[in-house]
Amino acid sequence: MSSSDVFSEAVSPVKKQRSDFLSDSASGFARTFFSSRAFGWTIVLVLLAVWQIVASIYPMPQLPALSDIYRTWVEQVVNGDLIVALADTMRITAIGFVVATVVGIILGFLMGRVTVIWGAAEPSVELVRQIPISALLPLLILYLGIADSFKITIVVLAASFPILLNTFAGARSVSKTMRQTAQTFQLSWLQAQLEIGLPAALPYILVGMRQALGVTLVIAVVTGMLAGNSGIGYYILQAQQVLDIRALFAGILTVAAVGYVLNAIFLVIEHRLTRWRTFSSGQH
Amino acid sequence: MTIAVSAVSKTYRSARGDDVTGLKPVTLSIAEGAFVSVVGRSGCGKSTLLRLLAGLETPSSGGASIGNEKIVRPPASVRYLFQNYSESLLPWKTVGGNIRFGLRHCHGAPPRDVDISSLVEKKLEEVGLSGITERYPAELSGGMQQRVAIARALAANPKVLLLDEPFSAVDALSRANLQDLLLKVWEAHRLTIVFVTHDIDEALYLSDRVVILAPNGGGIQLDVDVDLARPRNQIETRSEPAFLEMRRELLGRVLSAH
């Protein structure tokens, strides 16, 4: 999970104003720079530069220079090893994410809006939610082996709950006034859910999906290691076993970059879909 | 459509488990096309009465009907304007989207073979708003939001409009404009209006008839006709001797009641 993921969660769905602690003392440029992520990216670049310099001055096998890692990375991309591994992990991630989204939204929304379904499902959901995924692994390997079905099941189990819980909260967030507006406009139950319940829950659903997206990638990588047969997790594990530290780093940095990009894309989609929230603190 | 209220009462169960009177039995008949205001102190049950008419609450005893229809659920011919308009407008839809919501869920047959976007624009013009179809409700002032809520209600082609302190959250000048707007649409659409307010001046200015409820759900304390000339005017009407006399009389009754 990348850092922007964590912080976007902390301020979402209730948008907060950016802190303005520098506003009195600093000039325009400094204020913009230090309160933006350009500052953070500069720190990242400085740290990478320090890494490169240290690794060049004191060569050591456990910390290869970035330039060497990059060379290996290009090599592995060109010969297809890294791409095949990544594609496999992305396939597990995508299938798991889609299934978890469908299950999480439907169950979470119905639990939030239909008392009977809440009563029927809440104990099971709460019980299963408490079980650490790691505790289920031996059982699932026993049942499903180490095929894709095992990996996808694990990913779905891990990713469903953030979506389910956030969707539930969103479905519960519909105000009494809004529900009564639907009643006085003669909406049927289904119309009320489609025209009011779901749009009202959407910002929450998206936060849940974004949390789940981070979890999904992490779990997909781990399942590759556990099953030990494919994916970027297996790629990293193999690199470690043959002490190919450059390939090991190439794998790790690839996962970090992919996670960051996935999250960034999701944030753009999320912002588009909930553009109306931008005005929530609007003037009166 | 005539609204008939017969011995309607409401009792609530408090958190401690004992019964609390929300409204003692009220009997009332509201003629078609009338503008009736219901006034009283907080806790007198005026909002409860309105919500019973809207079918948003069920009476503990008695019953009410609109036309020939007994009110057991929100009647199709009625639209309700909430005090907290910002929670009633759909925040994820633009102003135009909110009006289309009203057109889509209207009383009677939905409009056909017409240009919906020009219809939306027309509905907004009627409430004094134009060129804001693409804006979101949160971008608008409180007074403008309540105008959108009125336009959305009118788009649904109601026969009866119920309003629960609709202007109490907007500033005084916007409130005067909204009052005049309401009188205009009441006449143009031949609506029957029941208007709940705690403001006696507002009730007198708008209404044909003012019903005052006794404190603590005590039922009807006073029911008076308002014979002020129409069209009404914020300055002329409010300084008429008849207006001032009624105001003095009603204010005295409300303040002395306990």
Coordinates of C-alpha atoms in Angstrom, one line a residue:
Chain A
M1 CA 0.0 0.0 0.0
S2 CA 1.5 3.3 -0.9
S3 CA 1.6 6.3 1.3
S4 CA -0.9 8.4 -0.6
D5 CA -3.4 5.6 -0.1
V6 CA -3.1 5.9 3.7
F7 CA -3.4 9.6 3.8
S8 CA -6.3 9.8 1.3
E9 CA -8.1 7.4 3.5
A10 CA -7.5 9.5 6.6
V11 CA -9.3 12.5 5.1
S12 CA -11.9 10.7 3.1
P13 CA -14.8 10.7 2.6
V14 CA -15.1 13.9 4.8
K15 CA -12.8 16.3 3.1
K16 CA -10.6 18.4 5.3
Q17 CA -8.8 21.6 4.5
R18 CA -5.1 21.4 4.0
S19 CA -3.2 22.5 7.0
D20 CA -2.0 26.1 6.7
F21 CA 0.6 26.2 9.4
L22 CA 3.2 27.9 7.2
S23 CA 0.9 30.5 5.8
D24 CA 2.1 33.5 7.9
S25 CA 5.8 33.0 7.8
A26 CA 6.6 31.6 4.4
S27 CA 6.7 33.1 1.0
G28 CA 4.3 32.0 -1.7
F29 CA 6.7 29.5 -3.4
A30 CA 7.9 27.9 -0.1
R31 CA 4.3 27.6 1.2
T32 CA 3.2 25.9 -2.0
F33 CA 6.2 23.6 -2.1
F34 CA 6.3 22.6 1.6
S35 CA 2.6 21.9 1.8
S36 CA 2.5 19.9 -1.4
R37 CA 3.7 16.4 -2.2
A38 CA 6.5 17.9 -4.3
F39 CA 8.3 18.2 -1.0
G40 CA 7.8 14.5 -0.3
W41 CA 8.9 13.5 -3.8
T42 CA 12.1 15.5 -3.3
I43 CA 12.8 13.5 -0.1
V44 CA 12.3 10.3 -2.1
L45 CA 14.7 11.4 -4.8
V46 CA 17.3 12.5 -2.2
L47 CA 17.1 9.1 -0.4
L48 CA 17.5 7.3 -3.8
A49 CA 20.5 9.5 -4.6
V50 CA 22.0 8.7 -1.2
W51 CA 21.4 5.0 -1.8
Q52 CA 23.1 5.2 -5.2
I53 CA 26.1 7.2 -3.9
V54 CA 26.6 4.9 -0.8
A55 CA 26.3 1.7 -2.9
S56 CA 28.8 3.1 -5.5
I57 CA 31.4 4.1 -2.8
Y58 CA 31.1 1.0 -0.7
P59 CA 30.1 -1.9 -3.0
M60 CA 28.4 -4.7 -1.0
P61 CA 26.4 -7.7 -2.3
Q62 CA 23.4 -7.1 0.0
L63 CA 22.9 -3.5 -1.3
P64 CA 23.4 -3.2 -5.1
A65 CA 23.5 0.2 -6.6
L66 CA 20.3 1.5 -8.1
S67 CA 21.9 1.7 -11.5
D68 CA 22.7 -2.0 -11.4
I69 CA 19.2 -2.8 -10.2
Y70 CA 17.8 -0.8 -13.1
R71 CA 20.0 -2.7 -15.6
T72 CA 18.8 -6.0 -14.2
W73 CA 15.2 -4.7 -14.3
V74 CA 15.4 -3.8 -18.0
E75 CA 17.0 -7.1 -18.7
Q76 CA 14.2 -9.0 -16.9
V77 CA 11.6 -7.0 -18.6
V78 CA 13.1 -7.5 -22.0
N79 CA 13.5 -11.3 -21.5
G80 CA 9.9 -11.4 -20.3
D81 CA 10.5 -13.0 -16.8
L82 CA 9.4 -10.0 -14.8
I83 CA 6.5 -9.2 -17.2
V84 CA 5.1 -12.8 -17.0
A85 CA 5.4 -12.8 -13.2
L86 CA 3.7 -9.4 -12.9
A87 CA 1.0 -10.3 -15.4
D88 CA 0.2 -13.4 -13.4
T89 CA -0.1 -11.4 -10.1
M90 CA -2.2 -8.7 -11.8
R91 CA -4.6 -11.3 -13.1
I92 CA -5.1 -12.7 -9.6
T93 CA -5.4 -9.2 -8.3
A94 CA -8.0 -8.2 -10.9
I95 CA -10.2 -11.3 -10.5
G96 CA -10.0 -11.1 -6.7
F97 CA -10.8 -7.4 -6.7
V98 CA -13.8 -7.7 -9.0
V99 CA -15.3 -10.6 -7.1
A100 CA -14.6 -8.9 -3.7
T101 CA -16.2 -5.7 -5.1
V102 CA -19.4 -7.4 -6.3
V103 CA -19.7 -9.5 -3.1
G104 CA -18.8 -6.6 -0.8
I105 CA -21.1 -4.0 -2.3
I106 CA -24.1 -6.3 -2.6
L107 CA -23.9 -7.8 0.8
G108 CA -22.8 -4.6 2.5
F109 CA -25.5 -2.6 0.9
L110 CA -28.3 -5.1 1.6
M111 CA -27.1 -5.4 5.2
G112 CA -27.3 -1.6 5.5
R113 CA -30.8 -1.3 4.0
V114 CA -32.6 -4.5 4.8
T115 CA -32.9 -5.3 8.5
V116 CA -33.6 -9.0 8.0
I117 CA -30.4 -9.4 5.9
W118 CA -28.4 -7.5 8.5
G119 CA -29.8 -9.8 11.3
A120 CA -29.1 -12.9 9.2
A121 CA -25.6 -12.0 8.1
E122 CA -24.0 -9.8 10.8
P123 CA -22.9 -12.6 13.1
S124 CA -21.3 -14.6 10.3
V125 CA -19.6 -11.5 8.9
E126 CA -18.3 -10.4 12.3
L127 CA -17.0 -13.9 13.1
V128 CA -15.2 -14.5 9.8
R129 CA -13.8 -11.0 9.8
Q130 CA -11.9 -11.8 13.1
I131 CA -10.1 -14.8 11.6
P132 CA -6.6 -13.8 10.4
I133 CA -6.1 -14.8 6.8
S134 CA -2.9 -16.6 7.8
A135 CA -4.9 -18.9 10.1
L136 CA -7.0 -20.0 7.1
L137 CA -4.1 -20.7 4.8
P138 CA -3.4 -24.4 5.8
L139 CA -7.1 -25.3 5.5
L140 CA -7.5 -23.6 2.1
I141 CA -4.4 -25.2 0.7
L142 CA -5.8 -28.6 1.9
Y143 CA -9.2 -27.9 0.2
L144 CA -8.0 -26.0 -2.9
G145 CA -4.4 -27.0 -3.5
I146 CA -2.1 -24.2 -4.7
A147 CA -4.0 -23.5 -7.9
D148 CA -5.5 -20.1 -8.9
S149 CA -8.7 -20.9 -7.1
F150 CA -6.7 -20.9 -3.8
K151 CA -5.0 -17.6 -4.6
I152 CA -8.3 -15.9 -5.7
T153 CA -10.1 -17.2 -2.6
I154 CA -7.5 -15.7 -0.3
V155 CA -7.6 -12.4 -2.2
V156 CA -11.4 -12.2 -2.1
L157 CA -11.5 -13.0 1.6
A158 CA -9.1 -10.3 2.4
A159 CA -10.5 -7.6 0.0
S160 CA -14.2 -8.2 0.6
F161 CA -14.3 -6.9 4.2
P162 CA -13.1 -3.3 3.6
I163 CA -15.6 -2.9 0.8
L164 CA -18.4 -4.6 2.7
L165 CA -17.9 -2.5 5.9
N166 CA -17.6 0.8 4.1
T167 CA -20.6 0.0 1.8
F168 CA -22.6 -0.8 5.0
A169 CA -21.6 2.5 6.5
G170 CA -22.5 4.3 3.3
A171 CA -25.9 2.5 3.1
R172 CA -26.6 3.6 6.7
S173 CA -25.6 7.2 6.0
V174 CA -28.8 8.1 4.1
S175 CA -30.5 10.8 6.2
K176 CA -34.1 10.5 7.4
T177 CA -34.9 13.6 5.4
M178 CA -33.6 12.0 2.3
R179 CA -35.5 8.7 2.9
Q180 CA -38.7 10.7 3.4
T181 CA -38.0 12.7 0.3
A182 CA -38.0 9.4 -1.6
Q183 CA -41.3 8.5 0.1
T184 CA -43.1 11.7 -0.7
F185 CA -41.9 11.4 -4.3
Q186 CA -43.5 8.0 -4.5
L187 CA -40.3 6.0 -5.2
S188 CA -40.7 2.3 -4.9
W189 CA -38.2 0.5 -2.6
L190 CA -36.0 -0.5 -5.6
Q191 CA -36.1 3.0 -7.0
A192 CA -35.2 4.5 -3.7
Q193 CA -32.2 2.1 -3.4
L194 CA -31.0 2.8 -7.0
E195 CA -31.7 6.6 -7.1
I196 CA -30.8 7.5 -3.5
G197 CA -29.3 4.6 -1.5
L198 CA -26.5 3.7 -3.9
P199 CA -25.5 7.2 -4.9
A200 CA -25.4 8.2 -1.3
A201 CA -23.3 5.2 -0.4
L202 CA -20.9 5.7 -3.4
P203 CA -18.3 7.8 -1.7
Y204 CA -18.0 5.2 1.1
I205 CA -18.0 2.3 -1.4
L206 CA -15.1 4.0 -3.3
V207 CA -13.1 4.4 -0.1
G208 CA -13.6 0.7 0.7
M209 CA -12.6 -0.2 -2.8
R210 CA -9.4 1.8 -2.6
Q211 CA -8.5 0.2 0.8
A212 CA -9.3 -3.2 -0.8
L213 CA -7.1 -2.5 -3.8
G214 CA -4.0 -2.1 -1.7
V215 CA -4.8 -5.2 0.3
T216 CA -5.5 -7.1 -2.9
L217 CA -2.1 -6.5 -4.4
V218 CA -0.3 -7.4 -1.2
I219 CA -2.2 -10.6 -0.8
A220 CA -1.8 -11.5 -4.5
V221 CA 2.0 -11.2 -4.1
V222 CA 2.0 -13.3 -0.9
T223 CA -0.1 -16.1 -2.4
G224 CA 2.4 -16.3 -5.2
M225 CA 5.1 -16.9 -2.6
L226 CA 3.0 -19.4 -0.6
A227 CA 1.9 -21.4 -3.6
G228 CA 5.4 -21.1 -5.0
N229 CA 4.5 -21.5 -8.6
S230 CA 3.9 -18.2 -10.2
G231 CA 3.6 -14.5 -9.9
I232 CA 5.8 -11.7 -8.8
G233 CA 5.8 -13.1 -5.2
Y234 CA 7.3 -16.3 -6.5
Y235 CA 9.7 -14.3 -8.7
I236 CA 11.0 -12.4 -5.6
L237 CA 11.3 -15.6 -3.6
Q238 CA 13.2 -17.3 -6.3
A239 CA 15.6 -14.3 -6.6
Q240 CA 16.2 -14.6 -2.9
Q241 CA 16.9 -18.4 -3.1
V242 CA 19.5 -17.9 -5.8
L243 CA 20.9 -14.8 -4.1
D244 CA 20.2 -12.6 -7.1
I245 CA 19.8 -9.5 -4.9
R246 CA 19.4 -7.2 -8.0
A247 CA 16.5 -9.2 -9.3
L248 CA 15.1 -9.3 -5.7
F249 CA 15.1 -5.5 -5.6
A250 CA 13.8 -5.2 -9.1
G251 CA 10.8 -7.3 -8.1
I252 CA 10.2 -5.3 -4.9
L253 CA 10.4 -1.9 -6.6
T254 CA 8.1 -3.1 -9.4
V255 CA 5.5 -4.1 -6.8
A256 CA 5.8 -0.7 -5.1
A257 CA 5.5 1.2 -8.5
V258 CA 2.5 -0.9 -9.6
G259 CA 0.8 -0.3 -6.3
Y260 CA 1.4 3.4 -6.5
V261 CA 0.1 3.7 -10.0
L262 CA -3.0 1.5 -9.3
N263 CA -3.8 3.7 -6.3
A264 CA -3.2 6.9 -8.3
I265 CA -5.5 5.8 -11.1
F266 CA -8.1 4.8 -8.6
L267 CA -7.9 8.3 -6.9
V268 CA -8.6 9.9 -10.3
I269 CA -11.6 7.7 -10.9
E270 CA -12.8 8.3 -7.4
H271 CA -12.5 12.1 -7.7
R272 CA -14.4 12.0 -11.1
L273 CA -17.3 10.0 -9.6
T274 CA -17.7 12.1 -6.5
R275 CA -17.0 15.5 -8.0
W276 CA -20.1 16.9 -6.3
R277 CA -18.4 16.4 -2.9
T278 CA -15.8 19.0 -3.8
F279 CA -18.4 21.6 -3.1
S280 CA -19.6 20.1 0.1
S281 CA -18.2 22.9 2.2
G282 CA -19.8 25.4 -0.2
Q283 CA -20.7 28.9 0.8
H284 CA -24.1 29.8 2.2
Chain B
M1 CA -58.6 18.5 -3.1
T2 CA -60.1 19.0 0.3
I3 CA -58.1 17.9 3.2
A4 CA -60.2 16.4 6.0
V5 CA -58.6 15.7 9.4
S6 CA -60.9 13.9 11.9
A7 CA -59.9 13.5 15.5
V8 CA -56.3 12.8 14.6
S9 CA -53.9 12.4 17.6
K10 CA -50.4 11.3 18.1
T11 CA -48.8 9.7 21.2
Y12 CA -45.1 9.0 21.5
R13 CA -43.4 6.5 23.7
S14 CA -40.6 8.2 25.5
A15 CA -37.2 6.6 26.1
R16 CA -38.3 5.8 29.7
G17 CA -41.3 4.0 28.4
D18 CA -44.1 6.3 29.3
D19 CA -46.5 7.9 26.8
V20 CA -46.0 11.5 25.8
T21 CA -48.7 13.5 24.0
G22 CA -47.5 14.7 20.6
L23 CA -50.8 16.0 19.6
K24 CA -54.3 15.9 21.2
P25 CA -57.1 15.0 18.8
V26 CA -57.4 17.6 16.1
T27 CA -60.4 18.0 13.7
L28 CA -59.9 20.3 10.7
S29 CA -61.2 20.7 7.2
I30 CA -59.1 22.5 4.6
A31 CA -60.8 23.7 1.4
E32 CA -59.3 23.0 -2.0
G33 CA -57.1 25.9 -3.0
A34 CA -56.7 27.3 0.5
F35 CA -53.5 28.6 2.0
V36 CA -53.6 27.6 5.6
S37 CA -50.8 28.2 8.1
V38 CA -50.3 26.3 11.3
V39 CA -48.6 28.2 14.1
G40 CA -47.5 27.4 17.6
R41 CA -44.6 27.2 20.0
S42 CA -42.0 24.5 19.7
G43 CA -43.4 21.2 20.8
C44 CA -47.0 22.2 20.1
G45 CA -47.3 19.4 17.5
K46 CA -47.5 21.5 14.4
S47 CA -44.9 19.6 12.6
T48 CA -46.5 16.3 13.8
L49 CA -49.8 17.4 12.3
L50 CA -48.1 18.2 9.0
R51 CA -46.2 14.9 8.9
L52 CA -49.5 13.1 9.6
L53 CA -51.0 14.8 6.5
A54 CA -47.9 13.9 4.5
G55 CA -48.3 10.2 5.4
L56 CA -44.9 10.3 7.0
E57 CA -46.3 9.3 10.4
T58 CA -49.3 7.2 11.4
P59 CA -51.8 8.7 13.8
S60 CA -52.4 7.0 17.2
S61 CA -56.1 7.6 16.7
G62 CA -58.4 9.2 14.2
G63 CA -57.6 9.6 10.5
A64 CA -57.1 12.1 7.7
S65 CA -57.9 12.1 4.0
I66 CA -57.0 14.1 1.0
G67 CA -59.8 14.1 -1.6
N68 CA -61.3 10.6 -1.4
E69 CA -58.0 9.0 -0.4
K70 CA -57.4 8.1 3.2
I71 CA -53.9 9.0 4.2
V72 CA -52.0 5.8 5.1
R73 CA -48.9 6.5 3.1
P74 CA -47.5 9.6 1.4
P75 CA -50.3 10.5 -1.1
A76 CA -49.3 10.8 -4.7
S77 CA -50.8 14.3 -5.1
V78 CA -48.8 15.8 -2.2
R79 CA -45.3 17.1 -2.1
Y80 CA -43.5 18.1 1.1
L81 CA -40.9 20.8 1.6
F82 CA -38.5 20.2 4.4
Q83 CA -36.9 22.7 6.7
N84 CA -33.5 21.2 6.0
Y85 CA -33.6 21.6 2.3
S86 CA -29.9 20.8 1.9
E87 CA -30.6 17.2 3.1
S88 CA -33.6 16.9 0.8
L89 CA -32.0 17.9 -2.4
L90 CA -29.9 15.1 -4.0
P91 CA -26.3 16.5 -3.5
W92 CA -24.8 14.2 -6.2
K93 CA -27.2 15.5 -8.8
T94 CA -26.9 18.9 -10.4
V95 CA -29.8 21.4 -10.1
G96 CA -31.1 20.2 -13.4
G97 CA -30.8 16.6 -12.3
N98 CA -32.8 17.4 -9.2
I99 CA -35.6 19.0 -11.3
R100 CA -35.6 15.9 -13.6
F101 CA -36.0 13.8 -10.5
G102 CA -39.2 15.7 -9.8
L103 CA -40.4 15.4 -13.4
R104 CA -39.7 11.6 -13.3
H105 CA -41.5 11.0 -10.1
C106 CA -44.5 13.2 -10.7
H107 CA -48.2 13.0 -9.9
G108 CA -50.1 11.8 -12.9
A109 CA -48.5 10.9 -16.3
P110 CA -44.9 12.0 -16.7
P111 CA -44.4 14.7 -19.4
R112 CA -44.0 13.1 -22.8
D113 CA -43.0 14.3 -26.2
V114 CA -41.5 17.5 -24.8
D115 CA -37.9 18.7 -24.6
I116 CA -37.0 17.8 -21.1
S117 CA -34.1 20.3 -20.8
S118 CA -36.3 23.2 -21.9
L119 CA -38.9 22.0 -19.4
V120 CA -36.2 22.0 -16.6
E121 CA -35.2 25.5 -17.6
K122 CA -38.8 26.6 -17.4
K123 CA -39.3 25.1 -14.0
L124 CA -36.2 26.9 -12.7
E125 CA -37.2 30.2 -14.3
E126 CA -40.5 30.0 -12.5
V127 CA -38.7 30.1 -9.2
G128 CA -36.4 32.9 -10.3
L129 CA -33.4 30.8 -11.1
S130 CA -31.8 30.5 -14.5
G131 CA -28.6 29.4 -16.0
I132 CA -27.7 27.2 -13.0
T133 CA -28.8 23.8 -14.3
E134 CA -25.2 22.5 -14.2
R135 CA -24.4 23.7 -10.7
Y136 CA -24.5 21.4 -7.7
P137 CA -26.8 22.2 -4.7
A138 CA -23.9 22.7 -2.4
E139 CA -22.6 25.5 -4.6
L140 CA -25.8 27.5 -4.0
S141 CA -26.9 29.7 -1.1
G142 CA -29.6 28.5 1.3
G143 CA -32.3 30.6 -0.3
M144 CA -31.4 29.3 -3.8
Q145 CA -31.4 25.7 -2.6
Q146 CA -34.9 26.2 -1.2
R147 CA -35.9 27.6 -4.5
V148 CA -34.6 24.5 -6.2
A149 CA -36.5 22.4 -3.8
I150 CA -39.7 24.3 -4.6
A151 CA -39.1 23.9 -8.4
R152 CA -38.5 20.2 -7.9
A153 CA -41.8 19.9 -5.9
L154 CA -43.6 21.8 -8.7
A155 CA -42.0 19.7 -11.4
A156 CA -43.9 16.7 -9.8
N157 CA -47.2 18.5 -10.5
P158 CA -48.7 18.2 -7.0
K159 CA -52.2 19.4 -6.0
V160 CA -51.1 19.9 -2.4
L161 CA -48.0 21.4 -1.0
L162 CA -47.0 20.9 2.6
L163 CA -44.2 23.1 4.0
D164 CA -42.5 22.6 7.3
E165 CA -40.9 25.9 8.4
P166 CA -39.3 26.1 5.0
F167 CA -37.9 29.5 5.3
S168 CA -36.7 29.6 8.9
A169 CA -33.1 28.8 7.9
V170 CA -32.7 31.5 5.3
D171 CA -31.9 35.2 5.9
A172 CA -34.6 37.7 6.4
L173 CA -34.4 39.3 2.9
S174 CA -34.3 36.0 1.1
R175 CA -37.2 34.9 3.3
A176 CA -39.4 37.8 2.1
N177 CA -38.6 37.0 -1.6
L178 CA -39.4 33.3 -1.0
Q179 CA -42.7 34.2 0.6
D180 CA -43.7 36.2 -2.4
L181 CA -42.5 33.4 -4.7
L182 CA -44.6 30.9 -2.8
L183 CA -47.7 33.1 -3.2
K184 CA -47.0 33.4 -6.9
V185 CA -46.7 29.6 -7.5
W186 CA -49.7 28.9 -5.2
E187 CA -51.9 31.1 -7.4
A188 CA -50.3 29.9 -10.7
H189 CA -50.7 26.2 -9.9
R190 CA -54.0 26.5 -7.9
L191 CA -52.3 24.6 -5.1
T192 CA -53.7 23.8 -1.7
I193 CA -51.0 24.8 0.8
V194 CA -50.5 23.9 4.5
F195 CA -47.7 25.9 5.9
V196 CA -46.1 25.3 9.3
T197 CA -44.2 28.2 10.9
H198 CA -43.5 29.7 14.3
D199 CA -43.6 33.2 12.8
I200 CA -47.0 34.8 13.2
D201 CA -46.2 37.7 10.8
E202 CA -45.3 35.2 8.1
A203 CA -48.4 33.2 8.7
L204 CA -50.7 36.2 8.4
Y205 CA -48.9 37.6 5.4
L206 CA -49.3 34.4 3.4
S207 CA -52.5 32.8 4.5
D208 CA -56.2 32.7 4.1
R209 CA -56.5 31.1 7.5
V210 CA -54.3 30.7 10.5
V211 CA -54.6 27.7 12.9
I212 CA -52.9 28.2 16.2
L213 CA -52.0 25.0 18.2
A214 CA -51.9 25.1 22.0
P215 CA -48.5 24.3 23.7
N216 CA -47.4 20.7 24.4
G217 CA -49.6 19.1 21.8
G218 CA -52.7 20.7 23.3
G219 CA -54.7 20.7 20.0
I220 CA -56.3 23.7 18.2
Q221 CA -56.3 26.8 20.3
L222 CA -57.5 29.2 17.7
D223 CA -58.6 29.0 14.1
V224 CA -59.0 32.4 12.3
D225 CA -59.7 33.6 8.8
V226 CA -57.4 36.2 7.4
D227 CA -59.3 38.7 5.2
L228 CA -56.5 40.7 3.9
A229 CA -56.6 41.8 0.2
R230 CA -54.6 39.9 -2.4
P231 CA -52.2 40.3 -4.0
R232 CA -50.3 40.9 -0.9
N233 CA -47.3 43.2 -0.7
Q234 CA -44.5 43.0 1.8
I235 CA -44.7 46.7 2.6
E236 CA -48.4 47.6 2.1
T237 CA -49.9 44.4 3.6
R238 CA -47.7 44.4 6.6
S239 CA -48.6 48.0 7.5
E240 CA -52.3 47.6 7.0
P241 CA -54.3 48.3 10.3
A242 CA -56.1 45.0 9.9
F243 CA -52.8 43.1 9.6
L244 CA -51.4 44.9 12.7
E245 CA -54.5 44.3 14.7
M246 CA -54.6 40.5 13.9
R247 CA -50.9 40.3 14.6
R248 CA -51.4 41.9 18.1
E249 CA -54.3 39.6 18.8
L250 CA -52.7 36.4 17.7
L251 CA -49.3 37.2 19.3
G252 CA -51.1 37.9 22.6
R253 CA -52.9 34.6 22.5
V254 CA -49.7 32.6 21.7
L255 CA -47.6 34.3 24.3
S256 CA -50.2 34.0 27.1
A257 CA -51.0 30.4 26.4
H258 CA -49.4 27.7 28.5

